[in-house]
Coordinates of C-alpha atoms in Angstrom, one line a residue:
X1160 CA -7.9 28.5 -25.6
X1161 CA -6.3 32.6 -25.9
X1162 CA -3.0 31.3 -27.3
X1163 CA -1.4 35.0 -27.1
X1164 CA -2.0 34.5 -23.0
X1165 CA -1.4 31.5 -22.3
X1166 CA 2.2 30.3 -21.5
X1167 CA 3.9 26.9 -21.2
X1168 CA 6.9 27.0 -19.0
X1169 CA 8.8 24.4 -17.2
X1170 CA 8.0 24.7 -13.3
X1171 CA 10.9 26.5 -11.0
X1172 CA 11.2 24.3 -7.8
X1173 CA 8.6 26.3 -5.4
X1174 CA 6.2 25.6 -8.3
X1175 CA 6.2 22.0 -7.6
X1176 CA 5.1 22.3 -4.4
X1177 CA 2.0 23.7 -6.0
X1178 CA 2.0 21.2 -8.0
X1179 CA 1.4 18.6 -5.1
X1180 CA -0.8 21.2 -3.2
X1181 CA -3.9 20.5 -5.8
X1182 CA -2.5 16.8 -6.2
X1183 CA -4.0 17.0 -2.6
X1184 CA -7.4 19.5 -3.4
X1185 CA -7.9 16.5 -6.0
X1186 CA -7.9 13.7 -3.6
X1187 CA -4.0 12.5 -4.4
X1188 CA -3.3 12.1 -1.2
X1189 CA 0.7 12.9 -1.2
X1190 CA 2.7 13.3 1.1
X1191 CA 3.4 16.1 2.9
X1192 CA 7.4 16.7 1.7
X1193 CA 7.3 14.7 -2.0
X1194 CA 8.4 18.3 -3.6
X1195 CA 11.6 18.3 -3.6
X1196 CA 11.7 14.2 -4.3
X1197 CA 9.9 15.3 -7.1
X1198 CA 11.8 18.1 -8.2
X1199 CA 14.9 15.6 -8.7
X1200 CA 13.9 13.3 -10.2
X1201 CA 13.7 15.8 -13.4
X1202 CA 14.4 19.4 -12.3
X1203 CA 13.3 20.1 -16.1
X1204 CA 10.4 18.2 -16.3
X1205 CA 8.0 19.8 -14.2
X1206 CA 5.6 22.0 -16.7
X1207 CA 3.3 24.9 -15.4
X1208 CA 0.8 26.7 -17.9
X1209 CA -0.4 30.0 -17.4
X1210 CA -3.4 32.4 -18.8
X1211 CA -1.7 36.5 -17.9
X1212 CA 0.8 34.8 -15.3
X1213 CA -1.4 32.9 -13.3
X1214 CA -0.9 29.1 -13.2
X1215 CA -4.2 27.2 -14.7
X1216 CA -2.7 23.6 -15.4
X1217 CA 0.1 21.5 -14.3
X1218 CA 1.6 18.1 -15.8
X1219 CA 4.7 15.8 -15.1
X1220 CA 7.2 15.1 -17.5
X1221 CA 9.9 12.8 -16.3
X1222 CA 12.5 12.2 -18.3
X1223 CA 14.2 9.2 -16.8
X1224 CA 16.3 8.9 -19.5
X1225 CA 16.2 8.9 -23.4
X1226 CA 14.5 5.6 -23.3
X1227 CA 12.2 5.8 -20.2
X1228 CA 9.9 9.0 -19.0
X1229 CA 6.9 8.9 -16.8
X1230 CA 3.7 11.0 -16.6
X1231 CA 1.6 12.4 -14.0
X1232 CA 0.1 15.4 -11.8
X1233 CA -1.9 16.5 -15.3
X1234 CA -4.1 18.5 -13.0
X1235 CA -6.1 21.4 -14.3
X1236 CA -7.8 23.9 -12.4
X1237 CA -11.7 23.6 -12.1
X1238 CA -12.4 26.9 -13.6
X1239 CA -10.3 26.6 -16.7
X1240 CA -11.3 23.1 -17.8
X1241 CA -12.8 21.6 -21.4
X1242 CA -10.8 25.5 -22.7
X1243 CA -8.1 23.4 -24.0
X1244 CA -5.3 24.2 -21.3
X1245 CA -4.7 21.2 -20.9
X1246 CA -4.8 19.5 -23.8
X1247 CA -1.7 21.7 -25.1
X1248 CA 0.0 20.7 -22.0
X1249 CA -0.1 17.9 -22.5
X1250 CA 0.8 17.7 -26.0
X1251 CA 3.9 19.5 -24.8
X1252 CA 4.6 17.0 -22.0
X1253 CA 4.7 13.9 -24.9
X1254 CA 6.8 16.4 -27.4
X1255 CA 9.5 16.5 -24.4
X1256 CA 9.1 12.6 -23.4
X1257 CA 9.5 12.0 -27.2
X1258 CA 10.9 8.7 -28.6
X1259 CA 10.8 7.6 -24.8
X1260 CA 8.6 4.3 -23.7
X1261 CA 6.1 6.4 -21.2
X1262 CA 4.3 5.4 -18.2
X1263 CA 1.2 6.7 -16.5
X1264 CA -1.2 5.8 -14.0
X1265 CA -4.1 6.7 -15.1
X1266 CA -8.1 6.8 -14.2
X1267 CA -9.5 4.0 -15.1
X1268 CA -12.2 5.3 -16.5
X1269 CA -9.7 7.9 -19.1
X1270 CA -7.9 4.6 -20.6
X1271 CA -9.7 5.4 -23.9
X1272 CA -8.1 9.5 -24.0
X1273 CA -5.0 8.0 -22.9
X1274 CA -5.3 5.4 -25.9
X1275 CA -5.2 8.1 -28.3
X1276 CA -1.9 9.2 -27.0
X1277 CA -0.7 5.5 -28.0
X1278 CA -1.1 4.5 -24.2
X1279 CA -1.7 0.6 -23.9
X1280 CA -3.0 -0.9 -20.6
X1281 CA -0.6 -2.7 -18.5
X1282 CA -1.6 -3.7 -15.2
X1283 CA -4.2 -2.6 -12.8
X1284 CA -2.7 -0.5 -9.5
X1285 CA -5.0 -0.7 -6.2
X1286 CA -4.9 1.5 -3.7
X1287 CA -5.1 -0.8 -0.5
X1288 CA -6.4 1.6 3.4
X1289 CA -6.2 0.2 6.8
X1290 CA -5.9 1.5 10.2
X1291 CA -3.4 0.3 12.8
X1292 CA -2.3 0.7 16.2
X1293 CA 1.5 -0.8 16.8
X1294 CA 0.2 -3.6 18.5
X1295 CA 0.2 -5.7 15.2
X1296 CA 0.8 -9.2 15.4
X1297 CA 4.1 -11.1 14.0
X1298 CA 2.9 -14.4 12.9
X1299 CA 4.5 -15.4 9.9
X1300 CA 7.1 -13.5 9.9
X1301 CA 10.7 -15.4 9.8
X1302 CA 11.9 -14.9 13.7
X1303 CA 15.7 -15.0 11.7
X1304 CA 15.1 -12.1 10.0
X1305 CA 16.7 -8.6 10.8
X1306 CA 14.5 -5.5 10.3
X1307 CA 16.7 -2.4 9.8
X1308 CA 17.0 1.2 9.3
X1309 CA 20.7 0.7 9.2
X1310 CA 22.1 -0.7 5.4
X1311 CA 24.6 0.1 3.0
X1312 CA 23.5 2.0 0.3
X1313 CA 25.5 0.3 -2.2
X1314 CA 23.6 -2.4 -1.7
X1315 CA 20.2 -1.1 -1.7
X1316 CA 21.0 0.6 -4.6
X1317 CA 21.9 -2.6 -6.7
X1318 CA 18.7 -4.4 -4.4
X1319 CA 16.0 -1.3 -6.1
X1320 CA 17.4 -1.2 -9.1
X1321 CA 15.7 -3.9 -10.8
X1322 CA 12.5 -2.5 -9.5
X1323 CA 12.6 0.2 -12.4
X1324 CA 12.9 0.7 -15.5
X1325 CA 15.8 3.4 -15.5
X1326 CA 18.3 4.4 -12.7
X1327 CA 16.7 6.4 -10.5
X1328 CA 19.7 7.0 -7.4
X1329 CA 19.2 10.6 -6.8
X1330 CA 14.9 10.3 -6.1
X1331 CA 15.3 7.0 -4.4
X1332 CA 18.3 8.2 -1.7
X1333 CA 15.9 12.0 -1.1
X1334 CA 12.9 9.6 -1.2
X1335 CA 13.9 7.7 1.9
X1336 CA 15.6 10.4 3.7
X1337 CA 12.6 12.9 3.5
X1338 CA 11.7 14.5 6.8
X1339 CA 8.7 12.2 8.1
X1340 CA 10.0 9.2 6.8
X1341 CA 11.2 6.0 7.5
X1342 CA 13.4 3.3 5.7
X1343 CA 13.8 -0.3 6.8
X1344 CA 15.8 -3.1 4.8
X1345 CA 15.4 -7.1 5.3
X1346 CA 17.8 -9.3 5.7
X1347 CA 19.1 -12.5 6.7
X1348 CA 23.0 -13.3 6.7
X1349 CA 24.2 -10.0 5.4
X1350 CA 21.3 -10.3 2.2
X1351 CA 19.0 -7.9 2.0
X1352 CA 15.9 -9.8 1.0
X1353 CA 13.5 -6.5 1.0
X1354 CA 13.0 -2.7 1.9
X1355 CA 10.4 -0.3 2.0
X1356 CA 9.6 3.6 3.0
X1357 CA 7.0 4.6 5.2
X1358 CA 6.2 8.7 4.4
X1359 CA 3.8 11.1 6.4
X1360 CA 0.9 12.5 3.6
X1361 CA -1.8 15.0 3.5
X1362 CA -3.9 12.1 5.6
X1363 CA -2.2 9.3 7.1
X1364 CA 1.0 7.4 5.9
X1365 CA 2.0 5.8 2.3
X1366 CA 4.0 2.3 2.6
X1367 CA 6.0 2.5 -0.4
X1368 CA 8.2 1.7 -2.5
X1369 CA 7.7 -2.1 -0.8
X1370 CA 9.9 -4.6 -2.8
X1371 CA 10.8 -8.2 -0.8
X1372 CA 12.0 -11.2 -1.8
X1373 CA 8.9 -13.2 -0.2
X1374 CA 5.7 -12.4 1.4
X1375 CA 7.0 -13.1 4.9
X1376 CA 9.7 -10.7 4.5
X1377 CA 7.1 -8.2 2.4
X1378 CA 4.9 -8.7 5.9
X1379 CA 7.9 -8.0 8.1
X1380 CA 8.1 -5.1 6.6
X1381 CA 4.8 -4.0 7.3
X1382 CA 4.1 -4.0 10.6
X1383 CA 7.9 -2.7 11.5
X1384 CA 6.8 0.0 8.9
X1385 CA 3.3 0.4 10.6
X1386 CA 5.5 0.5 14.2
X1387 CA 7.1 3.2 13.3
X1388 CA 4.3 6.1 12.9
X1389 CA 1.2 3.9 15.1
X1390 CA 1.0 3.5 19.0
X1391 CA -1.4 2.0 21.0
X1392 CA -2.7 5.4 22.0
X1393 CA -3.2 6.7 18.6
X1394 CA -4.4 4.6 15.5
X1395 CA -2.8 5.6 12.2
X1396 CA -4.5 6.0 8.4
X1397 CA -1.8 3.6 6.3
X1398 CA -2.1 3.2 2.2
X1399 CA -0.6 0.7 0.8
X1400 CA -0.7 0.7 -3.3
X1401 CA -0.7 -2.8 -4.4
X1402 CA 0.4 -4.3 -8.4
X1403 CA -2.9 -6.3 -8.7
X1404 CA -0.8 -8.7 -11.2
X1405 CA 0.6 -9.6 -7.8
X1406 CA -2.0 -12.4 -5.9
X1407 CA 0.7 -12.4 -3.0
X1408 CA 0.3 -8.4 -2.4
X1409 CA -3.5 -8.0 -2.3
X1410 CA -3.5 -11.2 -0.5
X1411 CA -1.4 -9.6 1.9
X1412 CA -2.9 -6.6 2.0
X1413 CA -6.6 -8.6 2.7
X1414 CA -5.0 -10.5 5.5
X1415 CA -4.0 -7.0 7.2
X1416 CA -7.9 -5.9 7.0
X1417 CA -7.2 -3.1 4.7
X1418 CA -9.5 -2.5 2.0
X1419 CA -9.5 -1.6 -1.5
X1420 CA -10.1 2.4 -1.8
X1421 CA -8.5 3.9 -4.9
X1422 CA -7.4 1.7 -8.9
X1423 CA -5.6 3.4 -11.6
X1424 CA -4.6 1.5 -15.1
X1425 CA -0.4 1.2 -15.6
X1426 CA -0.2 2.0 -18.9
X1427 CA 3.0 2.3 -21.6
X1428 CA 3.4 3.8 -24.9
X1429 CA 5.7 0.8 -25.9
X1430 CA 6.0 -2.6 -24.3
X1431 CA 5.9 -2.6 -20.6
X1432 CA 8.7 -2.8 -19.1
X1433 CA 9.8 -6.2 -17.4
X1434 CA 9.9 -5.6 -14.1
X1435 CA 10.0 -7.9 -10.7
X1436 CA 6.1 -7.5 -10.4
X1437 CA 5.9 -11.1 -8.5
X1438 CA 8.1 -8.9 -5.7
X1439 CA 6.8 -5.0 -5.7
X1440 CA 4.1 -5.2 -2.8
X1441 CA 4.2 -1.7 -3.0
X1442 CA 4.1 1.5 -5.5
X1443 CA 6.8 4.0 -4.7
X1444 CA 4.9 6.5 -6.5
X1445 CA 1.5 7.0 -8.9
X1446 CA 3.1 10.5 -10.4
X1447 CA 6.2 9.6 -11.3
X1448 CA 6.5 5.6 -11.0

């Protein structure tokens, strides 16, 4: 690595789109409108490495607050790998998050490398894939349950808050409002019992986040979200990223005929945050948590 020609700096808003496109090239299948939402999570948390002004490496180091951060989008252009550019960028990202409990969703066989930076395994996240028409059956859902795109913003913010270690309302609001996305809440007697978002990706659609008080509520949301994008004439490919430590979430995905296509190792540098994983049926993003 030539230190004289290598520069590391924060990305601008347009360069975050470059990181998303690189992730698509790696087969990570990001959402087609994710970049703006990610940028809002931390406008100074996306770093880029350049050799003679050519982008060669990217990483996200989202600092949600002084206690918690999340690493993602760690990509080096293939022709520049093995030259030290990626590791230098990694070090810059970890320096930016110094003092935080840092989380990541890493490739499972790279766990030993992440441990060298202080990360320890908490659990696995598993990506399920399924192909659906709109004719999904609604058995086992509660007939009295209302699934609606209309909801009170403060109620949704209050409902979402326990599922993440830090407040990220700006990201959440943009996430549910992005183009080619649908957000639904589930409620009974004016009480929110679940919430989910489906968005268009480079390939098909992803459901995430998916939070629900019961597996029946989760299934109602999944069926209703898929109905937003699938028709009888066109089958929709849908992905759901499930915490493997929630057996009800795993069972739900499998009951819908979905199959495993990918998995990650959710790791933290400090103790794993205490989150209601038993009510987490779908992860919002492998890239920023």
